[in-house]
Each structure stands twice: as C-alpha cells, then as structure tokens.
PDB file of C-alpha atoms in Angstrom:
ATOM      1  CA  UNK A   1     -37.843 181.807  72.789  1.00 55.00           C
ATOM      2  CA  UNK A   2     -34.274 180.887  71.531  1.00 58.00           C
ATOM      3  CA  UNK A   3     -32.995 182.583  74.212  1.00 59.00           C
ATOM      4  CA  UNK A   4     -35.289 181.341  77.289  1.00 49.00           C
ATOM      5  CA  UNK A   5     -34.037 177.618  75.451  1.00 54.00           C
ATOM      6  CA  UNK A   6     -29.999 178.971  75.484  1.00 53.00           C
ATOM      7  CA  UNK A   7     -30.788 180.144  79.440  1.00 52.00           C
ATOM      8  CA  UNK A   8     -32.744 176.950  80.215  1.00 58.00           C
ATOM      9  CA  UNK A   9     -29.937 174.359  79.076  1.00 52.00           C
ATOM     10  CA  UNK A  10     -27.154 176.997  80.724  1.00 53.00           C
ATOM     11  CA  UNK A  11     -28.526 176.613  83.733  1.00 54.00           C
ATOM     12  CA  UNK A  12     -28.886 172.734  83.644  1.00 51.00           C
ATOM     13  CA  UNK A  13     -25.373 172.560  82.685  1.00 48.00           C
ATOM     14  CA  UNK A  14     -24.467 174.722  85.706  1.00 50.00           C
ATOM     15  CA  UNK A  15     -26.554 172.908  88.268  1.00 53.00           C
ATOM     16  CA  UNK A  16     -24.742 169.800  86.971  1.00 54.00           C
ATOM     17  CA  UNK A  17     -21.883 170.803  87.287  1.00 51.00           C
ATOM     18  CA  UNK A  18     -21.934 171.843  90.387  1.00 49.00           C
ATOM     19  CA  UNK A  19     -23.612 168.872  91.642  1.00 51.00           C
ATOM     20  CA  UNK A  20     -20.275 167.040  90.067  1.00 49.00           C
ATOM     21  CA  UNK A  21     -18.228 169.301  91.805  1.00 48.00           C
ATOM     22  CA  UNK A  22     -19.656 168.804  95.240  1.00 52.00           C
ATOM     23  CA  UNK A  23     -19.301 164.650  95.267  1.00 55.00           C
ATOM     24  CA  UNK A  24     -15.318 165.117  94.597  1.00 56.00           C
ATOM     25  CA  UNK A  25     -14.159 165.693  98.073  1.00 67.00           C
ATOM     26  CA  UNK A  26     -10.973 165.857  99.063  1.00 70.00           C
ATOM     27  CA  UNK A  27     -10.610 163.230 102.424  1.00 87.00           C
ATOM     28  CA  UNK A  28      -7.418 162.493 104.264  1.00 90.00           C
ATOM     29  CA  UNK A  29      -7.389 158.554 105.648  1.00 94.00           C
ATOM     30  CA  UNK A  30      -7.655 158.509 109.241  1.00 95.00           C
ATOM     31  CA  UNK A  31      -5.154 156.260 110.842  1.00 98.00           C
ATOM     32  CA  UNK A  32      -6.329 152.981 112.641  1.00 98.00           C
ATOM     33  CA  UNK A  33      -6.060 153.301 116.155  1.00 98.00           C
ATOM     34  CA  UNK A  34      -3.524 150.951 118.211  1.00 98.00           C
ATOM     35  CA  UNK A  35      -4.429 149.651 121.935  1.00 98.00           C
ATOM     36  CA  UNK A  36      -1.448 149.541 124.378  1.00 98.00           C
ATOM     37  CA  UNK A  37      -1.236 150.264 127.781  1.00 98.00           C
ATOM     38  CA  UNK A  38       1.041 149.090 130.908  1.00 98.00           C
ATOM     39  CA  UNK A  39       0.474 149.358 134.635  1.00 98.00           C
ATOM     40  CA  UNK A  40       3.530 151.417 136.519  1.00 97.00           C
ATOM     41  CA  UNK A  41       3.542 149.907 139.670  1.00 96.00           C
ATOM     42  CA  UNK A  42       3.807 146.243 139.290  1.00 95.00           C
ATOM     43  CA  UNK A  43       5.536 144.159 141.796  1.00 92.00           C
ATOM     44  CA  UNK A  44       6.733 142.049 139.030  1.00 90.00           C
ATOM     45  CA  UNK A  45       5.857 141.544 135.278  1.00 91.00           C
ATOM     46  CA  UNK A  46       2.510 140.136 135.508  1.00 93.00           C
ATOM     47  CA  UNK A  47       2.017 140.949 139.445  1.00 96.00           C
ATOM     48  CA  UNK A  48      -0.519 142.965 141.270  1.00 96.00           C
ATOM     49  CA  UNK A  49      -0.443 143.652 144.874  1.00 96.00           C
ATOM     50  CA  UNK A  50      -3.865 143.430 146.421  1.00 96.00           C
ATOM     51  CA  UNK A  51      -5.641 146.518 146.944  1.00 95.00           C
ATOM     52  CA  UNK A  52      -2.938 148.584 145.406  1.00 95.00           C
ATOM     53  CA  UNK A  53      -4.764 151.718 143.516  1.00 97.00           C
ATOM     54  CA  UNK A  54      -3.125 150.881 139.898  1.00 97.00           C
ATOM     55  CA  UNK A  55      -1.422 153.587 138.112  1.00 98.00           C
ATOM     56  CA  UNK A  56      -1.589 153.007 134.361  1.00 98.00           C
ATOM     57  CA  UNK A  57       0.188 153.930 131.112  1.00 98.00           C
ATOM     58  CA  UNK A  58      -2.037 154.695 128.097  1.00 98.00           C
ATOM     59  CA  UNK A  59      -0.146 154.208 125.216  1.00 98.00           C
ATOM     60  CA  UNK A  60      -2.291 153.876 122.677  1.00 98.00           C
ATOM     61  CA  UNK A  61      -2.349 155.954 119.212  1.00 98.00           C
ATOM     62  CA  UNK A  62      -4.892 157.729 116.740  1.00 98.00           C
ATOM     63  CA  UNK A  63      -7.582 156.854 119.723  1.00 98.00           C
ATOM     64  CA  UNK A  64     -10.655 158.937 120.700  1.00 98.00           C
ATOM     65  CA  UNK A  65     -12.595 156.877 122.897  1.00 98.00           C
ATOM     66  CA  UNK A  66     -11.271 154.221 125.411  1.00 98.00           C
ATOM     67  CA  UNK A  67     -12.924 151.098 126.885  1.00 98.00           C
ATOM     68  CA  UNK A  68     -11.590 149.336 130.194  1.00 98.00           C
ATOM     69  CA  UNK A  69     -12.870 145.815 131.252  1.00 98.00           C
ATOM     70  CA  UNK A  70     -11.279 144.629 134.660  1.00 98.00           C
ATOM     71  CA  UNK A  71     -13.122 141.289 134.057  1.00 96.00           C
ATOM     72  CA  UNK A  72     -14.376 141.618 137.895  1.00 95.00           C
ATOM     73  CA  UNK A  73     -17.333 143.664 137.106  1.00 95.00           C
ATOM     74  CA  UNK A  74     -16.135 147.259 136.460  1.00 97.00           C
ATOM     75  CA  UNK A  75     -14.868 149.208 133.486  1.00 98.00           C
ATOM     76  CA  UNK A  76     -14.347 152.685 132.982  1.00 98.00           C
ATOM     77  CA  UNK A  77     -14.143 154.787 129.575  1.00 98.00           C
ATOM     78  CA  UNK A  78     -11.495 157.161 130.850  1.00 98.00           C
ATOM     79  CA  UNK A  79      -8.261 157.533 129.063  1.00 98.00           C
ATOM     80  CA  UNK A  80      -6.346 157.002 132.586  1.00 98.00           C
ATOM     81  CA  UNK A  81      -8.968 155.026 134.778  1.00 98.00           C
ATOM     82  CA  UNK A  82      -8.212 155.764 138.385  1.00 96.00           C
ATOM     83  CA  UNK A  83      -8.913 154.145 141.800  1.00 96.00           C
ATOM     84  CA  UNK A  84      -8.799 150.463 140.480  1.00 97.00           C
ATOM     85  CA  UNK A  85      -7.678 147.862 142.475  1.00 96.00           C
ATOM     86  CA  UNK A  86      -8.325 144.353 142.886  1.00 96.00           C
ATOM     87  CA  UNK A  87      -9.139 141.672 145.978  1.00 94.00           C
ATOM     88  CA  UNK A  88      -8.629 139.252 147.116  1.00 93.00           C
ATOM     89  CA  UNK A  89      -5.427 137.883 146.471  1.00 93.00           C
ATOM     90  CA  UNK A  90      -5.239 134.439 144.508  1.00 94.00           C
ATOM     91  CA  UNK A  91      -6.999 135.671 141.635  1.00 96.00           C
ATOM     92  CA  UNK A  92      -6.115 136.204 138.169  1.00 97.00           C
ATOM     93  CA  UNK A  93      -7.833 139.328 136.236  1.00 97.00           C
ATOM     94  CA  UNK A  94      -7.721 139.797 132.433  1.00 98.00           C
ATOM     95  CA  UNK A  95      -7.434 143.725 131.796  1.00 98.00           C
ATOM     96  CA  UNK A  96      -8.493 144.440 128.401  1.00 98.00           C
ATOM     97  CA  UNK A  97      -8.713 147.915 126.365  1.00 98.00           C
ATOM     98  CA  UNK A  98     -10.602 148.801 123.445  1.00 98.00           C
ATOM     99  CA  UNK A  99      -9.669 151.750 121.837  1.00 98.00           C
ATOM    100  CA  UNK A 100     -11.961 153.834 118.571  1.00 98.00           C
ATOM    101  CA  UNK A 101     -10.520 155.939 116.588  1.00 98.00           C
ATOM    102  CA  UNK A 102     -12.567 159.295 115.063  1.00 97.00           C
ATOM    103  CA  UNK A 103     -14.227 156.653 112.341  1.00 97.00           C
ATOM    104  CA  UNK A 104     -14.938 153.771 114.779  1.00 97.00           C
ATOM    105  CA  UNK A 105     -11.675 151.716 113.720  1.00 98.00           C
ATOM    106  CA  UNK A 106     -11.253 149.543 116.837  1.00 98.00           C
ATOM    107  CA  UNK A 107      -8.227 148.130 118.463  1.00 98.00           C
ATOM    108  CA  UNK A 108      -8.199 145.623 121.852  1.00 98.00           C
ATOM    109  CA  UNK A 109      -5.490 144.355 123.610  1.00 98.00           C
ATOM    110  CA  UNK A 110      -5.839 142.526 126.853  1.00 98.00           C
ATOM    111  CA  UNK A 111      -2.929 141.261 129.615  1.00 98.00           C
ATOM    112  CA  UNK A 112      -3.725 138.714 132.493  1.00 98.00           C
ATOM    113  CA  UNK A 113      -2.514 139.460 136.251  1.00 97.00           C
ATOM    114  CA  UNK A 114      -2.179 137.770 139.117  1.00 97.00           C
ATOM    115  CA  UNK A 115      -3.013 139.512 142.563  1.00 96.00           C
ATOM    116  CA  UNK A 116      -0.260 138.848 144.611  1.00 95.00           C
ATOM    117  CA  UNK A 117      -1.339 138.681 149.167  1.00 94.00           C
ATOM    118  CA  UNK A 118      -0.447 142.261 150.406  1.00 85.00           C
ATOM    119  CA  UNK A 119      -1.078 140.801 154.178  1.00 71.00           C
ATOM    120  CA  UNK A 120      -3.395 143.815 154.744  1.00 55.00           C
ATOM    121  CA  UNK A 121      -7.268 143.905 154.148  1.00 48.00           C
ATOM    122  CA  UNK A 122      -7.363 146.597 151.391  1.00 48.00           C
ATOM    123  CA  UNK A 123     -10.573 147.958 152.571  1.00 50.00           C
ATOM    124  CA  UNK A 124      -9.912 148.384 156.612  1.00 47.00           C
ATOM    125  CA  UNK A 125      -6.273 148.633 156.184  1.00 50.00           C
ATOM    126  CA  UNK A 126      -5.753 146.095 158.874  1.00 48.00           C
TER     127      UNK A 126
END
C-alpha cells in the first residue's frame, strides 16, 4: 500500500509538471506590419492619366494579406493589383491599402489622385 501511495503522488507530481512545462512557450514577437505603396507611372506627383493601366509599388513590410480600395467600386487583395485604371477624367480617387500581418496587426495608408484628360476614350481607344 505504501508503495501504490509513493507511485500515486509520483505520478501527480509528474503530470504536473509537465502540464507546467507545456504553458512556458517560447514565442518570438511578430513585427507590426507597415502599409506603403507608390504608383510608377504618374504623370506628375499626384496625377493619373485616364485609362492608363497603373503599375504599382508595394512597399509594405511584415505583411501577409493586402487590401486595395480604389474608392470607385473595386478592390483587389493582390499584393500587385493589375489592370486598374480610372475614367473619366476630372475625378479625384482616394487609393487606400490595408495591410495584416501573420497575427492580424493592421496597417492603412491611403493617397488621393487626380485623373488627368488623356484625349482618348480609354475603352474604344478613340
């Protein structure tokens, strides 16, 4: 009986300790994640031609998932959207991106462009 008691209370002290053992983890901080992008092909700083396909710039950091808003509608959760353009000319469009990183630490940052007459329809070309 002394000894079934001596096993009993080792194996409580084991179980317990491993339970101990197994809440200490060992976790490395995951950096936040930074939003910042810029458009390549700009006619000026803040200038868009109309119906020019965009080519963009991701530069954000520590991001795994990306969020585009045009603010005409569309948005795309590609890293590099492609084929975006906007029409007609006189507008102004607010591009924002929202960036996650592996956690679901968000960043946004958002820049505001004007679309700038081209002189062609961008969808016949003419």
């Amino acid at each position: 009986m002394k000894y079934l008691m001596i096993g009993i209370a080792f194996s409580f002290l084991l179980i317990e300790g491993c339970q101990k053992s197994n809440t200490a983890v060992n976790t490395v901080p995951v950096p936040k994640p930074v939003a910042k992008f810029s458009i390549l092909n700009l006619v000026d700083s803040s200038l868009i031609l109309e119906g020019n396909i965009l080519n963009f710039d991701n530069q954000s950091a520590n991001a795994v998932s990306y969020h585009w808003n045009f603010s005409d509608g569309t948005s795309s959760i590609d890293k590099l959207p492609s084929n975006i353009s906007f029409a007609p000319c006189g507008r102004v469009y607010t591009i924002t991106l929202t960036v996650k990183n592996s956690v679901g630490d968000s960043s946004s940052t958002s820049q505001t462009f004007n679309i700038l007459c081209s002189g062609k329809h961008p969808y016949t070309g003419g």
